[in-house]
Coordinates of C-alpha atoms in Angstrom, one line a residue:
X1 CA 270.0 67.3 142.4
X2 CA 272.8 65.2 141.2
X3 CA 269.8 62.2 140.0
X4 CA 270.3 61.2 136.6
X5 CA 267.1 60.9 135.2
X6 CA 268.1 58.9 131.3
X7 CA 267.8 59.4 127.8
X8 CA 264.0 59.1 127.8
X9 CA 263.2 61.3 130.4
X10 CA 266.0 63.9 128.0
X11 CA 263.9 63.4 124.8
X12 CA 260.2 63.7 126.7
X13 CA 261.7 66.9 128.4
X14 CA 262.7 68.0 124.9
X15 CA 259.6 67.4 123.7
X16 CA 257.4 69.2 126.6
X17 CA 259.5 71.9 125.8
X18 CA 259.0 72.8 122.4
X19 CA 255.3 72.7 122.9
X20 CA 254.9 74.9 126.1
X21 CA 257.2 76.9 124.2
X22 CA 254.8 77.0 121.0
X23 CA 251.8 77.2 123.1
X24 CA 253.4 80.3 125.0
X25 CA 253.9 82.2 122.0
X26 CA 250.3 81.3 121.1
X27 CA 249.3 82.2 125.1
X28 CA 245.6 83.5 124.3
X29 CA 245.5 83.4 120.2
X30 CA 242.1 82.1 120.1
X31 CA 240.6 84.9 122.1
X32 CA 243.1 87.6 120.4
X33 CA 241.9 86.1 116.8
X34 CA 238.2 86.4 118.0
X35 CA 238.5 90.2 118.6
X36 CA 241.0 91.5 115.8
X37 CA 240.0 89.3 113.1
X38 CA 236.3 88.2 113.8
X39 CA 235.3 91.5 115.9
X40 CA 233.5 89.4 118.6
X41 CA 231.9 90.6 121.6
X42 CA 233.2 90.3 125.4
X43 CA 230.4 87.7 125.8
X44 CA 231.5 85.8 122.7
X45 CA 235.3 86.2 124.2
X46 CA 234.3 84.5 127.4
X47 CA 232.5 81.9 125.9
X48 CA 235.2 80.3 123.8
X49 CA 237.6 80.4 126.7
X50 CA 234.6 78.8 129.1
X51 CA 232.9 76.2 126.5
X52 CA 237.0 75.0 125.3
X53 CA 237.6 74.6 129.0
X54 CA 234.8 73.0 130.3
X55 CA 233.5 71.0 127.1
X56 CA 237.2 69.8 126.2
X57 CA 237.5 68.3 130.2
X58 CA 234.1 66.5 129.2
X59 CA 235.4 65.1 125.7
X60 CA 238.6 63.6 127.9
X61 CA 236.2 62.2 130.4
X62 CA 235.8 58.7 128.7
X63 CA 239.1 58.9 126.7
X64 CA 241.2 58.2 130.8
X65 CA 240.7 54.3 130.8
X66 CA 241.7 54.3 127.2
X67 CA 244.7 56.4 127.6
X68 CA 245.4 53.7 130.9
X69 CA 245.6 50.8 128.8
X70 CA 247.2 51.7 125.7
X71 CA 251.4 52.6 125.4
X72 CA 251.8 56.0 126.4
X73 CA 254.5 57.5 124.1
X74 CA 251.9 56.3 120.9
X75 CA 248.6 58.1 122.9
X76 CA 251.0 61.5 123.6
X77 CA 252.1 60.8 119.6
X78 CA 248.3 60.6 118.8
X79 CA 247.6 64.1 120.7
X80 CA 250.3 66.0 119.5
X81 CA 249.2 65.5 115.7
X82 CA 245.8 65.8 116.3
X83 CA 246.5 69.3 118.2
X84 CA 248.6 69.8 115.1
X85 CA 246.0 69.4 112.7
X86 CA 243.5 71.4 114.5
X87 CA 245.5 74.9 115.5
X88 CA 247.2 74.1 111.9
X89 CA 244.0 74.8 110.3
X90 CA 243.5 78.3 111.5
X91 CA 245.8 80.4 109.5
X92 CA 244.9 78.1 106.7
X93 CA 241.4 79.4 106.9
X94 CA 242.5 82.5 107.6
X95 CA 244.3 83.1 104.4
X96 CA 241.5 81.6 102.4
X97 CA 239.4 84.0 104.7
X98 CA 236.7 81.4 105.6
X99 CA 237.8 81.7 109.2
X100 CA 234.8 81.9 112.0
X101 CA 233.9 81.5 115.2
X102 CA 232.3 78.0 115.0
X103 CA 236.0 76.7 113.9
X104 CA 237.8 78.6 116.8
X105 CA 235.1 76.8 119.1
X106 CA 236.0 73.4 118.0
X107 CA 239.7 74.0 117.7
X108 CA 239.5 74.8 121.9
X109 CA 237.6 72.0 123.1
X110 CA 240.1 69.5 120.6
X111 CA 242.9 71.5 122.1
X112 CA 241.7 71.5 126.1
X113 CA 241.3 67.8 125.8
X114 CA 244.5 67.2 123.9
X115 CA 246.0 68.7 126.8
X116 CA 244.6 66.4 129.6
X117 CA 245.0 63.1 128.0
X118 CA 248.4 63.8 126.7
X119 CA 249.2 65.4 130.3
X120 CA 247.9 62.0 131.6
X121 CA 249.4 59.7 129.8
X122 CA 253.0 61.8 130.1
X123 CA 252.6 61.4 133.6
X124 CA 252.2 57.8 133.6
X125 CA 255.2 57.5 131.3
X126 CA 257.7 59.7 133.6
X127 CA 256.5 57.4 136.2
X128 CA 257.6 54.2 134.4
X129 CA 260.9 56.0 132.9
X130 CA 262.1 57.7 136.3
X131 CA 263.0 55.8 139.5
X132 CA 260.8 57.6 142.8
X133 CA 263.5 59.1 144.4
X134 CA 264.1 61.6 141.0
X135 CA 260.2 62.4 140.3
X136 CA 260.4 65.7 142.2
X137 CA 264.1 66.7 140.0
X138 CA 261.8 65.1 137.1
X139 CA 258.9 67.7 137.9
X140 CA 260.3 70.4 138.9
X141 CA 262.8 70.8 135.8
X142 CA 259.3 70.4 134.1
X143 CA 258.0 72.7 136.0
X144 CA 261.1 75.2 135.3
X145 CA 260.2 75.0 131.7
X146 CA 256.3 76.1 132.4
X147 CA 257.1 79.5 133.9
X148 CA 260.4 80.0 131.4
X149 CA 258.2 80.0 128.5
X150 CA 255.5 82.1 130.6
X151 CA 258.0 84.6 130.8
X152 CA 259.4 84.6 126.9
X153 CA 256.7 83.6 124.8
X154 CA 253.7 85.7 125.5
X155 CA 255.9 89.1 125.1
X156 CA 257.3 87.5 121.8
X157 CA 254.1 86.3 121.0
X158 CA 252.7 90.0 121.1
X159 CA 255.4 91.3 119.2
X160 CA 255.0 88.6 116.3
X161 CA 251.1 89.2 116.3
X162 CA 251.6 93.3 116.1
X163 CA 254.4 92.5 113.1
X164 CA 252.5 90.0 111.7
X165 CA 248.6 89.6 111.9
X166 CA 247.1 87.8 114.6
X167 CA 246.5 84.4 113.2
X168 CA 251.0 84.3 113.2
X169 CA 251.4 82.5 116.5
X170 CA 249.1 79.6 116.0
X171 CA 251.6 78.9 113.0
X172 CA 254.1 78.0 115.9
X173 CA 252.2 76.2 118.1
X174 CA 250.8 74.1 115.7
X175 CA 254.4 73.6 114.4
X176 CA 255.7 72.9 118.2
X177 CA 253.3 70.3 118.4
X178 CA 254.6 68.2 115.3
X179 CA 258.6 68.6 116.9
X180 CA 257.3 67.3 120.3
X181 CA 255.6 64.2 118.5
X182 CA 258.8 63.9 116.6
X183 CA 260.9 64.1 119.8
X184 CA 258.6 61.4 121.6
X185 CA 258.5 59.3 118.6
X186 CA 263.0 59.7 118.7
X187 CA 262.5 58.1 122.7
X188 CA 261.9 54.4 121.4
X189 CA 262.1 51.3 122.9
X190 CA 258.8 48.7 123.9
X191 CA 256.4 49.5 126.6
X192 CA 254.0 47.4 128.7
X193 CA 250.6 49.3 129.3
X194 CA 248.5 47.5 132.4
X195 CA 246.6 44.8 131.4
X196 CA 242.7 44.8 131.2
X197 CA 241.5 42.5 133.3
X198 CA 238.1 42.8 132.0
X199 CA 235.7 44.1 129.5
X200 CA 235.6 48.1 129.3
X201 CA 232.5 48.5 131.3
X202 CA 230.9 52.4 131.4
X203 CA 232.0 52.9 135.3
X204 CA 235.5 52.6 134.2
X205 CA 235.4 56.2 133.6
X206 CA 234.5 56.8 137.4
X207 CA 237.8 55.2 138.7
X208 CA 239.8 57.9 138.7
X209 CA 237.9 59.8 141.0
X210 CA 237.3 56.6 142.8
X211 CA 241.1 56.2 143.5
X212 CA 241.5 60.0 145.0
X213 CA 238.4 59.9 147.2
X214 CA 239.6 56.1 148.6
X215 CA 243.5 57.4 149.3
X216 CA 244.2 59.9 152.6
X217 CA 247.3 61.0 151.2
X218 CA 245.3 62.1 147.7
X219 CA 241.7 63.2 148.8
X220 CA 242.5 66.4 150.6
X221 CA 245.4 67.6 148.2
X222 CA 243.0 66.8 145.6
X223 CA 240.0 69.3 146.9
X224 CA 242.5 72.1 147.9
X225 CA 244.7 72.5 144.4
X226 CA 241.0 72.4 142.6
X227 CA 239.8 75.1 144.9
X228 CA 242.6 77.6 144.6
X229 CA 244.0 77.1 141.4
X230 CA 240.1 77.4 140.3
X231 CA 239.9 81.1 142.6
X232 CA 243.5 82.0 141.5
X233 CA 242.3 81.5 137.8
X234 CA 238.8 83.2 137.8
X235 CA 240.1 86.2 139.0
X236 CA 242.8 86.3 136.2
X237 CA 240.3 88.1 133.6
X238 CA 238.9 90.6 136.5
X239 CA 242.6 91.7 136.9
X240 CA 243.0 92.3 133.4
X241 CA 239.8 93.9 133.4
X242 CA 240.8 95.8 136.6
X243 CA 244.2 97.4 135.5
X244 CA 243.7 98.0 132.1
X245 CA 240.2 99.6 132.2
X246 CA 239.9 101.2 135.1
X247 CA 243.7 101.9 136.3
X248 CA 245.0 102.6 133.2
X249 CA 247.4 100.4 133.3
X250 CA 248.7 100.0 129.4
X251 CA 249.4 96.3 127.6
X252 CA 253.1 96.4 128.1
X253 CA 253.1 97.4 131.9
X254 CA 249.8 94.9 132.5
X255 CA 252.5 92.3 130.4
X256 CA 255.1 93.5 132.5
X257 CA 253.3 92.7 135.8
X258 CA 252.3 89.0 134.8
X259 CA 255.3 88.1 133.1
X260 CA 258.4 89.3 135.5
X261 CA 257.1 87.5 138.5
X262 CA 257.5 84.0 136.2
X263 CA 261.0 84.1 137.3
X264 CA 259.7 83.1 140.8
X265 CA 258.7 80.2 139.9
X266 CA 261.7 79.0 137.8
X267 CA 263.2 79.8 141.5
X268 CA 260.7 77.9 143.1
X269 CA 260.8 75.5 140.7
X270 CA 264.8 74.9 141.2
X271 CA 264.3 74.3 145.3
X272 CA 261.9 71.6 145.2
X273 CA 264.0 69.2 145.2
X274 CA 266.6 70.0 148.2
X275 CA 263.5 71.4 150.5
X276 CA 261.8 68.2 149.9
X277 CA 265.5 66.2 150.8
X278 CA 265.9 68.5 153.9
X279 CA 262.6 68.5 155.4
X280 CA 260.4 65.8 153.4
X281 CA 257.6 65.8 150.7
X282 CA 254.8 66.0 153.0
X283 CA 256.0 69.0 155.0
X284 CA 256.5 71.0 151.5
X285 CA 253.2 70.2 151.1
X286 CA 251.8 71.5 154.0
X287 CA 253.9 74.7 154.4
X288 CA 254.0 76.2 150.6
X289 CA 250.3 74.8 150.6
X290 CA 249.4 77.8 153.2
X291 CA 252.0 80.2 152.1
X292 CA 250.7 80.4 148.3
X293 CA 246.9 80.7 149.9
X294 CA 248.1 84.1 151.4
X295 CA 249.3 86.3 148.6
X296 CA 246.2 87.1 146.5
X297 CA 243.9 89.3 149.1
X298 CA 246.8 91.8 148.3
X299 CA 245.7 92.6 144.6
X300 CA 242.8 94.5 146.1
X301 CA 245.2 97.1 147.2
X302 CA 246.1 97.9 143.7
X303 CA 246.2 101.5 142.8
X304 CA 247.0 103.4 139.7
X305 CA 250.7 104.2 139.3
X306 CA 254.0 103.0 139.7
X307 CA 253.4 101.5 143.4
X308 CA 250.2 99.5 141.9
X309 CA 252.3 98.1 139.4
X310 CA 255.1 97.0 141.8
X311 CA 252.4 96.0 144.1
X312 CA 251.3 93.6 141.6
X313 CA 254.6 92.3 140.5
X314 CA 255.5 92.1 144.5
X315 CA 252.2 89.9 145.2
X316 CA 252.2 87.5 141.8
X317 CA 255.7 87.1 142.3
X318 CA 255.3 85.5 146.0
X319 CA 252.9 83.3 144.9
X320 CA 254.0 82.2 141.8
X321 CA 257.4 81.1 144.1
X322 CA 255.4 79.4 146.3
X323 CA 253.5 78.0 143.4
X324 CA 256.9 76.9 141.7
X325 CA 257.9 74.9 144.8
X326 CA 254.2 73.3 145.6
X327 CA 253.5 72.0 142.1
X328 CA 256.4 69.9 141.3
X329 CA 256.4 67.8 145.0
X330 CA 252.5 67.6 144.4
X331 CA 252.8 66.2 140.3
X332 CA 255.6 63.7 142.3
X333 CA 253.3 62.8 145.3
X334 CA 250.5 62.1 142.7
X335 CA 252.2 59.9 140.7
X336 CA 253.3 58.4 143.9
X337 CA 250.4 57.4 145.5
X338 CA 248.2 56.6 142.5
X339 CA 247.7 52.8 142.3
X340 CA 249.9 51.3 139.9
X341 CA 247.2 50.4 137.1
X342 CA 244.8 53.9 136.8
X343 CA 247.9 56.6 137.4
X344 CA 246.4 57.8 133.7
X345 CA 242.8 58.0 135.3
X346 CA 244.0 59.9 138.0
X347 CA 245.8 62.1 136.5
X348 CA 243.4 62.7 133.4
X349 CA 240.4 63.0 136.5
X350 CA 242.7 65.5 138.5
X351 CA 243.2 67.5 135.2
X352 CA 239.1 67.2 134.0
X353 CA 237.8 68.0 137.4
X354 CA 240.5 71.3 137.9
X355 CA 239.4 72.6 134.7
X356 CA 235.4 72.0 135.0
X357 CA 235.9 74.2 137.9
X358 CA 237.9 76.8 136.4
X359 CA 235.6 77.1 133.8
X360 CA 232.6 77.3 136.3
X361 CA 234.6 80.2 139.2
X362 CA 235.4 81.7 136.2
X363 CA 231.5 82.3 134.9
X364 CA 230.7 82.8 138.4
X365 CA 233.1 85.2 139.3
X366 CA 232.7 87.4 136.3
X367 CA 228.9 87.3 137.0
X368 CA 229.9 88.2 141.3
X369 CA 232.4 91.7 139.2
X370 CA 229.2 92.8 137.1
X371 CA 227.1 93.0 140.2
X372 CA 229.9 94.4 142.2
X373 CA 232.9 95.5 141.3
X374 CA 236.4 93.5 140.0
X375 CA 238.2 94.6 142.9
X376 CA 235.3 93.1 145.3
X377 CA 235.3 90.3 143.2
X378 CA 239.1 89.7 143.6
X379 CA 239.1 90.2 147.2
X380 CA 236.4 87.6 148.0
X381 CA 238.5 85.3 145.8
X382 CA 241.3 86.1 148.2
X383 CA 239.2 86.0 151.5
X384 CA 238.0 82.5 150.5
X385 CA 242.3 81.1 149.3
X386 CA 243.0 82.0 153.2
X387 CA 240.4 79.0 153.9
X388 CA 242.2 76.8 151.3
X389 CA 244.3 75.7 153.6
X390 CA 241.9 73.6 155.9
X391 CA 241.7 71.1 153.1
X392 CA 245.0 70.2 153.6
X393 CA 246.2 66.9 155.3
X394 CA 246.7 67.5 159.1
X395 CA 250.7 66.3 160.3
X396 CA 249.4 63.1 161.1
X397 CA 247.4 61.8 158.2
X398 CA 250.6 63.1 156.0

């Protein structure tokens, strides 16, 4: 823990910070602005989380070889204001009223591929910025900062949008996103992006998944954190549905239940780095790899109460914590093993592909609670995560 990462690696961390922070506050504006200001439907509500998902990964698709051979710190520059311009022009349209539903679409999909190719191109900085041996301190301090503003913003966030209208937070996050450029534009100094060796040619923007089906020490990783964070996320909504509707559950306890057990994994996120120098990167891997797979069944237990909500808090805490500890070593082993000239690619493909099939669990799943039930729903999700770890590398391979 005693690395010293530098002043670059200081400023970027800044910088990530102030926008998760700002995107915390703003943790499901779009949907929330749908139903109090436009009065939208449930089906309407799904759709703009589904189509900003799915058809934002599809916009990024061709964007990874540009990201890979262009200066990072100007592409993450380039996201951040373009992010700005689009969540900035939400309460602007809502104060002239002329806000609809078209807009919030578009505003999504520029958003969800923001986020990729800035994500990608980030990564591929921290790699060139921090030596190997501190990319797991480097992640996991990243990582500390995801489930810190988990815990504070979305409670603030709801606060500000009862005080203040519902089109308040995206004021934030759009101003969070001009600091973070501000902060990465502060880092400085010259970079050199891989050189092209060729042309662009159109299968350039297969490469990425080329690189993680060619490496052993990528390929199964890749197929089991696309698998479970896509169950883990498509049963998100049928919880909500699930203790709200038909528990009883009210906002502030369902809040209560998904926000305390964020301190797990600013805990997890904290022992990365020692596990990983005790017992190694690829052991991590394999153990917190099974142990995160085994918490979910248990939210089919849930009953109405104050033993269903501590059930809840009991089982998202555990697997957040295992969750804290996993994601950092794997965001390190990536960048690790990623051939030196497409880390962008790989990182943008990882990101593309994990959110096509979010978007697609997520559609299925909610089709799987209408024909069944949500708790059925959620505990085939949780059947299926005990399988999860099968696509994990055997002792060996690792």
């Amino acid at each position: 823990m005693g690395v010293t990462l530098g002043r670059g690696f200081n400023w970027l961390w800044a910088a990530f910070a102030v926008s998760t922070f700002g995107s915390a506050v703003a943790f499901d504006a779009l949907p929330l602005i749908a139903i109090l200001a436009l009065h939208v439907g449930p089906a309407a509500v799904s759709a703009l989380a589904a189509v900003g998902m799915a058809v934002g990964a599809l916009v990024a698709v061709p964007m990874g070889p540009w990201v890979e051979f262009h200066p990072k710190r100007p592409a993450m520059i380039g996201m951040d204001l373009i992010r700005f311009v689009a969540v900035a022009s939400i309460p602007v349209a809502f104060a002239l009223g002329r806000l609809g539903y078209v807009q919030l679409l578009v505003v999504a999909v520029i958003v969800g591929a923001g986020r990729i190719l800035y994500r990608a191109a980030s990564g591929a900085y921290l790699k060139a910025i921090v030596r190997p041996e501190g990319l797991v301190v480097a992640n996991g301090r990243l990582e500390s900062v995801s489930w810190t503003s988990l815990l504070i913003g979305p409670p603030l966030g709801g606060v500000a949008i009862g005080l203040l209208g519902p089109a308040v937070t995206t004021i934030v996050d759009a101003a969070s996103y001009l600091l973070s450029a501000a902060g990465i534009a502060i880092i400085g100094g010259r970079e050199t992006p891989p050189v092209r060796s060729r042309a662009f040619q159109a299968g350039e923007v297969m490469e990425g998944w080329q690189a993680i089906l060619d490496s052993p020490a990528l390929r199964p990783l890749f197929f089991n954190t696309v698998l479970i964070n896509g169950l883990i996320l498509a049963t998100s909504p049928l919880l909500a549905v699930l203790m709200l509707g038909r528990l009883g559950f009210t906002p502030w306890q369902y809040g209560l239940a998904l926000g305390l057990p964020c301190l797990g994994g600013v805990i997890g996120s904290r022992l990365a780095d020692p596990l990983v120098a005790r017992f190694g990167a690829a052991r991590i891997l394999r153990v917190f790899g099974v142990l995160r797979a085994c918490w979910s069944l248990g939210l089919v237990l849930i009953r109405p109460g104050w033993t269903g909500l501590a059930l809840v808090i009991v089982v998202e805490f555990g697997l957040i914590a295992c969750m804290g500890v996993f994601n950092p070593v794997i965001a390190a082993w990536r960048l690790s093993h990623a051939p030196a000239d497409k880390v962008a690619r790989v990182l943008s493909t990882w990101a593309i592909t994990s959110n096509l099939t979010i978007a697609v669990l997520t559609a299925l799943w909610g089709v799987l609670a209408a024909a069944t039930s949500p708790r059925i729903a959620i505990g085939l999700a949780g059947g299926l995560m005990l399988l999860t770890p099968l696509l994990l590398p055997r002792r060996s391979a690792a």
